[in-house]
Amino acid sequence: MQNNDNMISIAGLLGAIWGVAGFSLILVDAINRLSRIALHALDSGLTAAQWLIFVAVVAFMAYTEGYRGFQKSFSPRTAARAYYLYRNPEPLAVILAPLFCMGFFRATRRPLLIAWVGTGVIVLLVLALHSAPQPWRGMVDAGVVVGLSWGLLSFLIATVRVFATGTCPVSPEVPEQVAVAA
């Protein structure tokens, strides 16, 4: 029995590491790609009015995407789902840990909607913004970079807190999960 418990612990640890690392790498990749586009907008030189719009877009995205979207909602839940996976490893969830942690499957209705509908909306916005000329595209991308960077930092902080304390401030929102802490 001890050997089986050790295998579960190893699977849970590997799943949690893969979930946290995979999600973090998705954000780092997006931040890296979008930063280049944002910097290109700044290289061309902005007018005073464009600088005001740039600052407003960045501040708006920092607040809505970074603070409200990630820090207050998505990051704590994603960290809670990583901890849930650590404590309750299942083969499919371990293999697809980044997607599990983000709520793409084995989640209650709310995180499923956020994951799938949110991804669809993001894809549509990316497609629409792709044809926007500089410096406008770069301005929006700069705001997204700030929001994603805030999101990555808030996710890593939430993950460290959850794993250090063993308690989750929010539910991992797994269908049969009713308690707040996993």
Short mmCIF file of C-alpha atoms in Angstrom, two decimals:
data_model
loop_
_atom_site.label_atom_id
_atom_site.label_comp_id
_atom_site.label_asym_id
_atom_site.label_seq_id
_atom_site.Cartn_x
_atom_site.Cartn_y
_atom_site.Cartn_z
CA MET A 1 0.00 0.00 0.00
CA GLN A 2 2.87 2.37 0.83
CA ASN A 3 4.33 1.92 -2.69
CA ASN A 4 0.96 2.80 -4.28
CA ASP A 5 0.68 5.96 -2.14
CA ASN A 6 4.19 6.98 -3.23
CA MET A 7 3.21 6.55 -6.89
CA ILE A 8 0.16 8.75 -6.35
CA SER A 9 2.32 11.37 -4.64
CA ILE A 10 4.84 11.33 -7.48
CA ALA A 11 2.07 11.54 -10.09
CA GLY A 12 0.45 14.42 -8.20
CA LEU A 13 3.75 16.26 -7.86
CA LEU A 14 4.60 15.78 -11.53
CA GLY A 15 1.11 16.85 -12.57
CA ALA A 16 1.23 19.98 -10.42
CA ILE A 17 4.69 20.92 -11.70
CA TRP A 18 3.62 20.32 -15.31
CA GLY A 19 0.42 22.32 -14.79
CA VAL A 20 2.17 25.31 -13.22
CA ALA A 21 5.12 25.23 -15.64
CA GLY A 22 2.96 24.66 -18.72
CA PHE A 23 0.55 27.49 -17.91
CA SER A 24 3.47 29.78 -17.03
CA LEU A 25 5.21 28.96 -20.32
CA ILE A 26 2.03 29.80 -22.25
CA LEU A 27 2.01 33.24 -20.62
CA VAL A 28 5.76 33.78 -21.06
CA ASP A 29 5.50 32.89 -24.76
CA ALA A 30 2.63 35.35 -25.29
CA ILE A 31 4.43 38.08 -23.34
CA ASN A 32 7.58 37.55 -25.40
CA ARG A 33 5.81 37.61 -28.78
CA LEU A 34 3.60 40.60 -27.97
CA SER A 35 6.44 42.60 -26.40
CA ARG A 36 8.23 42.72 -29.75
CA ILE A 37 5.12 44.15 -31.46
CA ALA A 38 4.60 46.64 -28.64
CA LEU A 39 8.22 47.81 -28.79
CA HIS A 40 7.96 48.22 -32.55
CA ALA A 41 5.13 50.71 -32.00
CA LEU A 42 7.33 52.74 -29.67
CA ASP A 43 10.23 52.71 -32.15
CA SER A 44 8.20 54.69 -34.66
CA GLY A 45 7.70 57.53 -32.19
CA LEU A 46 4.36 58.52 -30.75
CA THR A 47 2.63 61.88 -30.73
CA ALA A 48 1.52 63.40 -27.43
CA ALA A 49 -2.06 62.23 -28.06
CA GLN A 50 -0.84 58.72 -28.88
CA TRP A 51 1.21 58.64 -25.68
CA LEU A 52 -1.93 59.53 -23.70
CA ILE A 53 -3.84 56.74 -25.44
CA PHE A 54 -0.91 54.36 -24.84
CA VAL A 55 -0.87 55.11 -21.10
CA ALA A 56 -4.67 54.80 -20.90
CA VAL A 57 -4.68 51.44 -22.71
CA VAL A 58 -1.88 50.07 -20.53
CA ALA A 59 -3.60 51.27 -17.33
CA PHE A 60 -6.95 49.86 -18.47
CA MET A 61 -5.45 46.47 -19.33
CA ALA A 62 -3.44 46.38 -16.10
CA TYR A 63 -6.62 46.89 -14.11
CA THR A 64 -9.10 44.78 -16.09
CA GLU A 65 -6.90 41.93 -17.29
CA GLY A 66 -4.13 41.92 -14.69
CA TYR A 67 -5.87 42.84 -11.46
CA ARG A 68 -9.53 41.93 -11.94
CA GLY A 69 -9.14 39.07 -14.41
CA PHE A 70 -6.03 37.34 -13.20
CA GLN A 71 -5.25 38.41 -9.62
CA LYS A 72 -8.80 38.39 -8.30
CA SER A 73 -10.17 35.39 -10.21
CA PHE A 74 -8.19 33.29 -12.65
CA SER A 75 -4.85 33.04 -10.81
CA PRO A 76 -6.20 31.87 -7.44
CA ARG A 77 -8.50 29.32 -9.10
CA THR A 78 -5.74 28.03 -11.40
CA ALA A 79 -3.40 27.69 -8.40
CA ALA A 80 -6.16 25.88 -6.47
CA ARG A 81 -6.64 23.49 -9.40
CA ALA A 82 -2.87 22.80 -9.48
CA TYR A 83 -3.01 21.99 -5.77
CA TYR A 84 -6.11 19.85 -6.29
CA LEU A 85 -4.22 17.92 -8.99
CA TYR A 86 -1.30 17.47 -6.62
CA ARG A 87 -3.61 15.98 -4.01
CA ASN A 88 -5.87 14.05 -6.43
CA PRO A 89 -3.85 12.97 -9.47
CA GLU A 90 -5.83 11.39 -12.29
CA PRO A 91 -4.02 10.12 -15.40
CA LEU A 92 -5.72 12.38 -17.96
CA ALA A 93 -5.50 15.45 -15.72
CA VAL A 94 -1.78 14.80 -15.07
CA ILE A 95 -1.04 14.37 -18.78
CA LEU A 96 -3.02 17.49 -19.73
CA ALA A 97 -2.17 19.37 -16.51
CA PRO A 98 -1.89 22.90 -17.97
CA LEU A 99 -5.33 22.54 -19.59
CA PHE A 100 -6.75 21.01 -16.40
CA CYS A 101 -5.37 23.83 -14.27
CA MET A 102 -6.81 26.45 -16.64
CA GLY A 103 -10.25 24.83 -16.37
CA PHE A 104 -10.68 23.42 -19.89
CA PHE A 105 -12.02 20.12 -18.55
CA ARG A 106 -13.16 18.47 -15.32
CA ALA A 107 -14.44 21.79 -14.03
CA THR A 108 -17.77 23.21 -12.98
CA ARG A 109 -19.78 25.30 -15.42
CA ARG A 110 -18.23 28.70 -14.61
CA PRO A 111 -14.55 27.83 -15.22
CA LEU A 112 -15.50 25.78 -18.28
CA LEU A 113 -17.29 28.79 -19.75
CA ILE A 114 -14.44 31.12 -18.87
CA ALA A 115 -11.87 28.78 -20.44
CA TRP A 116 -13.72 27.96 -23.65
CA VAL A 117 -15.64 31.18 -24.32
CA GLY A 118 -12.73 33.29 -23.11
CA THR A 119 -10.34 31.51 -25.47
CA GLY A 120 -12.77 31.98 -28.36
CA VAL A 121 -13.10 35.70 -27.64
CA ILE A 122 -9.33 36.07 -27.34
CA VAL A 123 -8.83 34.34 -30.70
CA LEU A 124 -11.39 36.65 -32.33
CA LEU A 125 -9.75 39.74 -30.81
CA VAL A 126 -6.31 38.60 -31.95
CA LEU A 127 -7.61 38.07 -35.48
CA ALA A 128 -9.27 41.49 -35.50
CA LEU A 129 -6.24 43.25 -34.05
CA HIS A 130 -3.83 41.48 -36.40
CA SER A 131 -4.76 43.81 -39.25
CA ALA A 132 -4.58 46.99 -37.17
CA PRO A 133 -1.76 49.33 -38.20
CA GLN A 134 1.06 50.46 -35.95
CA PRO A 135 1.20 52.19 -33.54
CA TRP A 136 -2.36 51.18 -32.59
CA ARG A 137 -1.71 47.44 -32.58
CA GLY A 138 1.43 47.93 -30.52
CA MET A 139 -0.43 50.07 -28.01
CA VAL A 140 -3.01 47.37 -27.41
CA ASP A 141 -0.33 44.69 -27.32
CA ALA A 142 1.60 46.73 -24.72
CA GLY A 143 -1.51 46.72 -22.54
CA VAL A 144 -1.91 42.97 -23.04
CA VAL A 145 1.77 42.44 -22.12
CA VAL A 146 1.24 44.34 -18.87
CA GLY A 147 -1.94 42.39 -18.11
CA LEU A 148 -0.33 39.02 -18.88
CA SER A 149 2.79 39.91 -16.89
CA TRP A 150 0.61 40.86 -13.93
CA GLY A 151 -1.28 37.61 -14.46
CA LEU A 152 1.88 35.50 -14.49
CA LEU A 153 3.19 37.14 -11.34
CA SER A 154 -0.15 36.85 -9.53
CA PHE A 155 -0.44 33.18 -10.58
CA LEU A 156 3.05 32.33 -9.30
CA ILE A 157 2.39 34.15 -6.00
CA ALA A 158 -0.99 32.40 -5.59
CA THR A 159 0.63 29.03 -6.35
CA VAL A 160 3.41 29.54 -3.80
CA ARG A 161 0.84 30.58 -1.18
CA VAL A 162 -1.41 27.58 -1.83
CA PHE A 163 1.42 25.06 -1.75
CA ALA A 164 3.14 26.70 1.24
CA THR A 165 -0.02 26.78 3.38
CA GLY A 166 -1.85 23.73 2.02
CA THR A 167 -5.05 25.77 1.84
CA CYS A 168 -6.86 27.33 -1.09
CA PRO A 169 -8.62 30.68 -0.67
CA VAL A 170 -10.96 29.70 -3.52
CA SER A 171 -12.48 26.45 -4.69
CA PRO A 172 -10.73 24.57 -7.48
CA GLU A 173 -14.22 24.19 -8.93
CA VAL A 174 -13.95 20.51 -9.71
CA PRO A 175 -17.46 19.02 -10.23
CA GLU A 176 -17.69 16.90 -7.11
CA GLN A 177 -15.62 19.40 -5.09
CA VAL A 178 -17.77 21.13 -2.48
CA ALA A 179 -15.22 22.22 0.10
CA VAL A 180 -13.11 25.33 -0.41
CA ALA A 181 -9.81 23.60 0.40
CA ALA A 182 -8.70 20.46 -1.40
#
